[in-house]
Amino acid sequence: MSDLQCPARIVLLDADVAHTSTEALQAERVAHVYADRGCGALDPATALAAAWEVVVTGLDASPGGLRTALEDLADLHRGETVVVVTHGEVMTALLPTLGWAVEDRAPCAGLVLERDGDGWRNRGRVTARPDGGAAQTA
């Protein structure tokens, strides 16, 4: 049976290429941006938050702790889209904990995830274009 509440939509972005993602995600109604403090994500996250005119909040998430942090964010942001800026290696370490192959991430600038009572779903990638821009793919 499906969850009656709207899923939380979490866009995970690699801090190294997060600056290329504003255009690709402009159709998203981003409610909040989170920056993983452990990987130098605050500057790119702050720039993204300014572009969307939302608040940026620091997040402490080790590679093993990112899933727990995302579970908490999904509960906090039901029916909303939030962006989490972290390091690519942290994203790669997360995938097996969600039951996906590491290949589901490469090559991409980010992942679009949804979570409701039925669990996590991978809704596509945010991929970097050769011209430095980004495009969201499903």
PDB file of N, CA and C in Angstrom, residues 5-48:
ATOM      1  N   GLN A   5       0.866  10.363   2.219  1.00  0.00           N
ATOM      2  CA  GLN A   5       1.518  11.664   2.222  1.00  0.00           C
ATOM      3  C   GLN A   5       2.404  11.806   0.993  1.00  0.00           C
ATOM      4  N   CYS A   6       2.658  13.054   0.633  1.00  0.00           N
ATOM      5  CA  CYS A   6       3.556  13.330  -0.492  1.00  0.00           C
ATOM      6  C   CYS A   6       4.972  12.933  -0.103  1.00  0.00           C
ATOM      7  N   PRO A   7       5.724  12.409  -1.066  1.00  0.00           N
ATOM      8  CA  PRO A   7       7.111  12.044  -0.752  1.00  0.00           C
ATOM      9  C   PRO A   7       7.990  13.275  -0.591  1.00  0.00           C
ATOM     10  N   ALA A   8       9.046  13.110   0.155  1.00  0.00           N
ATOM     11  CA  ALA A   8      10.095  14.127   0.220  1.00  0.00           C
ATOM     12  C   ALA A   8      10.986  13.908  -0.992  1.00  0.00           C
ATOM     13  N   ARG A   9      11.385  14.986  -1.614  1.00  0.00           N
ATOM     14  CA  ARG A   9      12.276  14.924  -2.776  1.00  0.00           C
ATOM     15  C   ARG A   9      13.595  15.543  -2.350  1.00  0.00           C
ATOM     16  N   ILE A  10      14.656  14.746  -2.410  1.00  0.00           N
ATOM     17  CA  ILE A  10      15.975  15.193  -1.982  1.00  0.00           C
ATOM     18  C   ILE A  10      16.926  15.106  -3.162  1.00  0.00           C
ATOM     19  N   VAL A  11      17.506  16.248  -3.501  1.00  0.00           N
ATOM     20  CA  VAL A  11      18.476  16.306  -4.584  1.00  0.00           C
ATOM     21  C   VAL A  11      19.857  16.340  -3.950  1.00  0.00           C
ATOM     22  N   LEU A  12      20.632  15.291  -4.162  1.00  0.00           N
ATOM     23  CA  LEU A  12      22.006  15.217  -3.667  1.00  0.00           C
ATOM     24  C   LEU A  12      22.926  15.761  -4.741  1.00  0.00           C
ATOM     25  N   LEU A  13      23.736  16.751  -4.400  1.00  0.00           N
ATOM     26  CA  LEU A  13      24.666  17.334  -5.363  1.00  0.00           C
ATOM     27  C   LEU A  13      26.096  17.194  -4.883  1.00  0.00           C
ATOM     28  N   ASP A  14      26.977  16.898  -5.813  1.00  0.00           N
ATOM     29  CA  ASP A  14      28.407  16.844  -5.544  1.00  0.00           C
ATOM     30  C   ASP A  14      28.920  18.272  -5.391  1.00  0.00           C
ATOM     31  N   ALA A  15      29.568  18.577  -4.282  1.00  0.00           N
ATOM     32  CA  ALA A  15      30.048  19.928  -3.993  1.00  0.00           C
ATOM     33  C   ALA A  15      30.983  20.460  -5.074  1.00  0.00           C
ATOM     34  N   ASP A  16      31.731  19.574  -5.734  1.00  0.00           N
ATOM     35  CA  ASP A  16      32.684  20.007  -6.750  1.00  0.00           C
ATOM     36  C   ASP A  16      32.016  20.577  -7.995  1.00  0.00           C
ATOM     37  N   VAL A  17      30.776  20.185  -8.267  1.00  0.00           N
ATOM     38  CA  VAL A  17      30.087  20.656  -9.472  1.00  0.00           C
ATOM     39  C   VAL A  17      28.700  21.222  -9.176  1.00  0.00           C
ATOM     40  N   ALA A  18      28.419  21.486  -7.924  1.00  0.00           N
ATOM     41  CA  ALA A  18      27.087  21.980  -7.544  1.00  0.00           C
ATOM     42  C   ALA A  18      26.743  23.287  -8.241  1.00  0.00           C
ATOM     43  N   HIS A  19      27.736  24.120  -8.499  1.00  0.00           N
ATOM     44  CA  HIS A  19      27.493  25.417  -9.136  1.00  0.00           C
ATOM     45  C   HIS A  19      26.893  25.280 -10.529  1.00  0.00           C
ATOM     46  N   THR A  20      27.022  24.124 -11.157  1.00  0.00           N
ATOM     47  CA  THR A  20      26.460  23.914 -12.494  1.00  0.00           C
ATOM     48  C   THR A  20      25.000  23.491 -12.453  1.00  0.00           C
ATOM     49  N   SER A  21      24.430  23.329 -11.277  1.00  0.00           N
ATOM     50  CA  SER A  21      23.127  22.690 -11.151  1.00  0.00           C
ATOM     51  C   SER A  21      21.939  23.630 -11.066  1.00  0.00           C
ATOM     52  N   THR A  22      22.160  24.917 -10.887  1.00  0.00           N
ATOM     53  CA  THR A  22      21.043  25.836 -10.720  1.00  0.00           C
ATOM     54  C   THR A  22      20.112  25.808 -11.929  1.00  0.00           C
ATOM     55  N   GLU A  23      20.674  25.862 -13.122  1.00  0.00           N
ATOM     56  CA  GLU A  23      19.865  25.858 -14.341  1.00  0.00           C
ATOM     57  C   GLU A  23      19.069  24.563 -14.481  1.00  0.00           C
ATOM     58  N   ALA A  24      19.718  23.443 -14.231  1.00  0.00           N
ATOM     59  CA  ALA A  24      19.063  22.150 -14.385  1.00  0.00           C
ATOM     60  C   ALA A  24      17.914  21.966 -13.411  1.00  0.00           C
ATOM     61  N   LEU A  25      18.010  22.621 -12.271  1.00  0.00           N
ATOM     62  CA  LEU A  25      17.009  22.424 -11.227  1.00  0.00           C
ATOM     63  C   LEU A  25      16.067  23.611 -11.068  1.00  0.00           C
ATOM     64  N   GLN A  26      16.077  24.559 -12.022  1.00  0.00           N
ATOM     65  CA  GLN A  26      15.256  25.744 -11.838  1.00  0.00           C
ATOM     66  C   GLN A  26      13.769  25.436 -11.807  1.00  0.00           C
ATOM     67  N   ALA A  27      13.335  24.329 -12.389  1.00  0.00           N
ATOM     68  CA  ALA A  27      11.927  23.956 -12.332  1.00  0.00           C
ATOM     69  C   ALA A  27      11.534  23.417 -10.953  1.00  0.00           C
ATOM     70  N   GLU A  28      12.515  23.016 -10.167  1.00  0.00           N
ATOM     71  CA  GLU A  28      12.245  22.510  -8.814  1.00  0.00           C
ATOM     72  C   GLU A  28      11.900  23.675  -7.891  1.00  0.00           C
ATOM     73  N   ARG A  29      10.979  23.467  -7.001  1.00  0.00           N
ATOM     74  CA  ARG A  29      10.668  24.464  -5.980  1.00  0.00           C
ATOM     75  C   ARG A  29      11.416  24.058  -4.717  1.00  0.00           C
ATOM     76  N   VAL A  30      12.648  24.502  -4.634  1.00  0.00           N
ATOM     77  CA  VAL A  30      13.527  24.110  -3.542  1.00  0.00           C
ATOM     78  C   VAL A  30      13.126  24.860  -2.276  1.00  0.00           C
ATOM     79  N   ALA A  31      12.897  24.102  -1.197  1.00  0.00           N
ATOM     80  CA  ALA A  31      12.475  24.691   0.066  1.00  0.00           C
ATOM     81  C   ALA A  31      13.649  25.008   0.988  1.00  0.00           C
ATOM     82  N   HIS A  32      14.761  24.275   0.832  1.00  0.00           N
ATOM     83  CA  HIS A  32      15.882  24.430   1.755  1.00  0.00           C
ATOM     84  C   HIS A  32      17.119  23.799   1.129  1.00  0.00           C
ATOM     85  N   VAL A  33      18.290  24.315   1.485  1.00  0.00           N
ATOM     86  CA  VAL A  33      19.561  23.735   1.037  1.00  0.00           C
ATOM     87  C   VAL A  33      20.357  23.349   2.278  1.00  0.00           C
ATOM     88  N   TYR A  34      20.927  22.164   2.254  1.00  0.00           N
ATOM     89  CA  TYR A  34      21.775  21.676   3.342  1.00  0.00           C
ATOM     90  C   TYR A  34      23.180  21.465   2.805  1.00  0.00           C
ATOM     91  N   ALA A  35      24.175  21.818   3.621  1.00  0.00           N
ATOM     92  CA  ALA A  35      25.579  21.666   3.246  1.00  0.00           C
ATOM     93  C   ALA A  35      26.264  20.723   4.214  1.00  0.00           C
ATOM     94  N   ASP A  36      26.902  19.697   3.692  1.00  0.00           N
ATOM     95  CA  ASP A  36      27.664  18.764   4.510  1.00  0.00           C
ATOM     96  C   ASP A  36      28.918  19.494   4.992  1.00  0.00           C
ATOM     97  N   ARG A  37      28.992  19.746   6.282  1.00  0.00           N
ATOM     98  CA  ARG A  37      30.112  20.504   6.852  1.00  0.00           C
ATOM     99  C   ARG A  37      31.445  19.785   6.709  1.00  0.00           C
ATOM    100  N   GLY A  38      31.413  18.483   6.617  1.00  0.00           N
ATOM    101  CA  GLY A  38      32.645  17.701   6.597  1.00  0.00           C
ATOM    102  C   GLY A  38      33.375  17.679   5.272  1.00  0.00           C
ATOM    103  N   CYS A  39      32.843  18.303   4.236  1.00  0.00           N
ATOM    104  CA  CYS A  39      33.491  18.177   2.927  1.00  0.00           C
ATOM    105  C   CYS A  39      33.639  19.499   2.188  1.00  0.00           C
ATOM    106  N   GLY A  40      33.553  20.594   2.876  1.00  0.00           N
ATOM    107  CA  GLY A  40      33.732  21.884   2.218  1.00  0.00           C
ATOM    108  C   GLY A  40      32.592  22.261   1.303  1.00  0.00           C
ATOM    109  N   ALA A  41      31.388  21.859   1.633  1.00  0.00           N
ATOM    110  CA  ALA A  41      30.232  22.110   0.776  1.00  0.00           C
ATOM    111  C   ALA A  41      29.523  23.427   1.081  1.00  0.00           C
ATOM    112  N   LEU A  42      29.966  24.146   2.110  1.00  0.00           N
ATOM    113  CA  LEU A  42      29.228  25.341   2.528  1.00  0.00           C
ATOM    114  C   LEU A  42      29.218  26.427   1.457  1.00  0.00           C
ATOM    115  N   ASP A  43      30.342  26.711   0.819  1.00  0.00           N
ATOM    116  CA  ASP A  43      30.377  27.770  -0.198  1.00  0.00           C
ATOM    117  C   ASP A  43      29.466  27.467  -1.385  1.00  0.00           C
ATOM    118  N   PRO A  44      29.565  26.277  -2.018  1.00  0.00           N
ATOM    119  CA  PRO A  44      28.650  26.021  -3.135  1.00  0.00           C
ATOM    120  C   PRO A  44      27.189  25.953  -2.692  1.00  0.00           C
ATOM    121  N   ALA A  45      26.933  25.443  -1.494  1.00  0.00           N
ATOM    122  CA  ALA A  45      25.558  25.374  -1.008  1.00  0.00           C
ATOM    123  C   ALA A  45      24.996  26.768  -0.761  1.00  0.00           C
ATOM    124  N   THR A  46      25.830  27.671  -0.244  1.00  0.00           N
ATOM    125  CA  THR A  46      25.398  29.042   0.001  1.00  0.00           C
ATOM    126  C   THR A  46      25.046  29.737  -1.312  1.00  0.00           C
ATOM    127  N   ALA A  47      25.845  29.502  -2.347  1.00  0.00           N
ATOM    128  CA  ALA A  47      25.560  30.093  -3.656  1.00  0.00           C
ATOM    129  C   ALA A  47      24.245  29.570  -4.223  1.00  0.00           C
ATOM    130  N   LEU A  48      23.997  28.275  -4.084  1.00  0.00           N
ATOM    131  CA  LEU A  48      22.740  27.703  -4.558  1.00  0.00           C
ATOM    132  C   LEU A  48      21.554  28.262  -3.780  1.00  0.00           C
TER     133      LEU A  48
END
